[in-house]
Coordinates of C-alpha atoms in Angstrom, one line a residue:
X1 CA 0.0 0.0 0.0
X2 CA 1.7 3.4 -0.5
X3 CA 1.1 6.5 1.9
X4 CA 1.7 9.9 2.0
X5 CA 4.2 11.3 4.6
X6 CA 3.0 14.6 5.9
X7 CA 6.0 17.2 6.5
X8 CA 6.2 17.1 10.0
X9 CA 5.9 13.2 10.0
X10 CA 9.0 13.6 7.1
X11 CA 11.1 16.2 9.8
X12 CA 10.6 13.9 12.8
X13 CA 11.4 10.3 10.9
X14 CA 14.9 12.3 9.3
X15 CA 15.5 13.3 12.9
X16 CA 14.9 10.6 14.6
X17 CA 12.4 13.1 17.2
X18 CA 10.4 11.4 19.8
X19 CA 7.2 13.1 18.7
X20 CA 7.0 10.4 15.8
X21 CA 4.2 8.3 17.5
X22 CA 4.9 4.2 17.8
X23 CA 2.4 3.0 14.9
X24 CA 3.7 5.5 12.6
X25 CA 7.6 4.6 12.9
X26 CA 6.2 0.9 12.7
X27 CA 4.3 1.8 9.1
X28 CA 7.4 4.0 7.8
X29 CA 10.2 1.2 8.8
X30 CA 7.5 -1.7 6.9
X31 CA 8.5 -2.5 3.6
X32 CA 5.5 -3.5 2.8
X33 CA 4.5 0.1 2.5
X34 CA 5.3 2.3 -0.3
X35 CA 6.4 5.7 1.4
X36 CA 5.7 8.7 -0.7
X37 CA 6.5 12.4 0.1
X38 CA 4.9 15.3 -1.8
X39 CA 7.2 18.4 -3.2
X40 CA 5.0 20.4 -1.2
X41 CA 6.4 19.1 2.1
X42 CA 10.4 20.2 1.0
X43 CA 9.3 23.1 -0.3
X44 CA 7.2 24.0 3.0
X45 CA 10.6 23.0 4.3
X46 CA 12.9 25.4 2.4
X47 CA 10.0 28.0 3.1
X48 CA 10.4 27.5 6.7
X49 CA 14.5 27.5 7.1
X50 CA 14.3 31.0 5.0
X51 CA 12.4 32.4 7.2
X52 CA 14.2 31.0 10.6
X53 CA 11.5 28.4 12.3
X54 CA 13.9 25.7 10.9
X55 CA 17.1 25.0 11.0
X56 CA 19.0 22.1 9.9
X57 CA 22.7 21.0 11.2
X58 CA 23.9 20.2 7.7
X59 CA 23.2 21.2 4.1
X60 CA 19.7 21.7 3.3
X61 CA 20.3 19.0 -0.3
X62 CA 21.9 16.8 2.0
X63 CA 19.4 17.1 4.5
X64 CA 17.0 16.3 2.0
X65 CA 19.1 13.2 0.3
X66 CA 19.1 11.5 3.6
X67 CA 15.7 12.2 4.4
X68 CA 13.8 11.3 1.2
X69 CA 16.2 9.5 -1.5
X70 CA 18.3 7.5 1.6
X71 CA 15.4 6.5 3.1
X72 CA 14.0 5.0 0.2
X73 CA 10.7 7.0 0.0
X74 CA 9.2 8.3 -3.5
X75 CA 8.1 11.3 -5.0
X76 CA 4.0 12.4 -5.4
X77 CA 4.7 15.0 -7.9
X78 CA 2.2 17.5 -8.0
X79 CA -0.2 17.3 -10.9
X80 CA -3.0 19.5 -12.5
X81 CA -5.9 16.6 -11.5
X82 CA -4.2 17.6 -7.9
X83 CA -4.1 21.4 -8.3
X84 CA -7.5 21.3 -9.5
X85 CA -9.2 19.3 -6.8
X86 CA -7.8 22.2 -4.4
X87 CA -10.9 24.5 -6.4
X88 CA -13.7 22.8 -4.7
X89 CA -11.8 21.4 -1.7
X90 CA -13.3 22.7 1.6
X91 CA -11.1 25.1 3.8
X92 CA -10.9 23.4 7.2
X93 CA -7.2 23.7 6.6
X94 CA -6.0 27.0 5.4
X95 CA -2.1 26.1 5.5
X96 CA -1.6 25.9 1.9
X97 CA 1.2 22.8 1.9
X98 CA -1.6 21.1 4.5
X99 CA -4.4 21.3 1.6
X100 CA -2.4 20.1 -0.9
X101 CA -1.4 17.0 0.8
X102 CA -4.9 16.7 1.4
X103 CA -6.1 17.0 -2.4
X104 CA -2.9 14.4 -3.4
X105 CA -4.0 12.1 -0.8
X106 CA -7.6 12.6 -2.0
X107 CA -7.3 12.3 -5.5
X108 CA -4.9 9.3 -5.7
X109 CA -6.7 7.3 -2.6
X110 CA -3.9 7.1 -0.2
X111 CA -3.9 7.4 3.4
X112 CA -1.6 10.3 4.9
X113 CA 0.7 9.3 7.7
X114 CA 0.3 12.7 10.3
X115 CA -0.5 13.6 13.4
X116 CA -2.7 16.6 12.3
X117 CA -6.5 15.6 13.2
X118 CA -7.7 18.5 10.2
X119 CA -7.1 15.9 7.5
X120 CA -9.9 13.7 9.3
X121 CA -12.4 16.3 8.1
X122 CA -11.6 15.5 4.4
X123 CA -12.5 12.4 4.7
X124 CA -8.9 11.2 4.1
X125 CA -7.9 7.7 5.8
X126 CA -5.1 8.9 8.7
X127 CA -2.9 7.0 9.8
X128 CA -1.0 7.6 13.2
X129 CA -2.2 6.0 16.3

């Protein structure tokens, strides 16, 4: 089955942070599972170290090697079904990476690995406890 890592879930996995609840480390370290990460989640990234709420110990491309390519995890690249399913999509999330994943996750039928309880709303399967 392949799921969509949410960009928190993506920060906390590359650094190994606590937060990352049991059942999702479980899911992202099964091989069974096809692990998928949006470009909207490294470019929220790259959004968030320019503007100082991140900041990363090492090269942001190397950061980003280990975390995505090293790890195994794919790409969801962005598509125009996706953009266009963010026209009707309701705003109970008005972070713009956050709706997004939630149209990519929608549109191809894949659950999102996250701890953020807005994607529920969507309808969108969840995965994290």
């Amino acid at each position: 089955m392949k799921v969509l890592l949410d960009t928190q879930v993506l920060l906390w996995f590359a650094l190994a942070d606590p937060q990352l609840s049991g059942p999702a480390m479980t899911l992202i370290m099964d091989q069974a599972y096809e692990k998928v990460v949006s470009p909207a989640s490294y470019w929220e990234i790259a959004i968030k170290i320019s503007i100082g709420k991140y900041a990363l110990s090492q090269p942001y491309e190397v950061f980003m090697d280990a975390a995505i390519g090293q790890n195994g995890f794919g790409y969801l690249h962005i598509e125009p079904k996706h953009t266009a399913a963010l026209i009707t999509l309701p705003f109970h999330h008005k972070d713009p990476f956050d709706r997004l994943l939630a149209t990519q996750a929608l549109v191809e039928g894949i659950p999102v690995v996250s701890t953020d309880t807005i994607f529920d709303q969507y309808g969108i399967q969840r995965i994290w406890e």
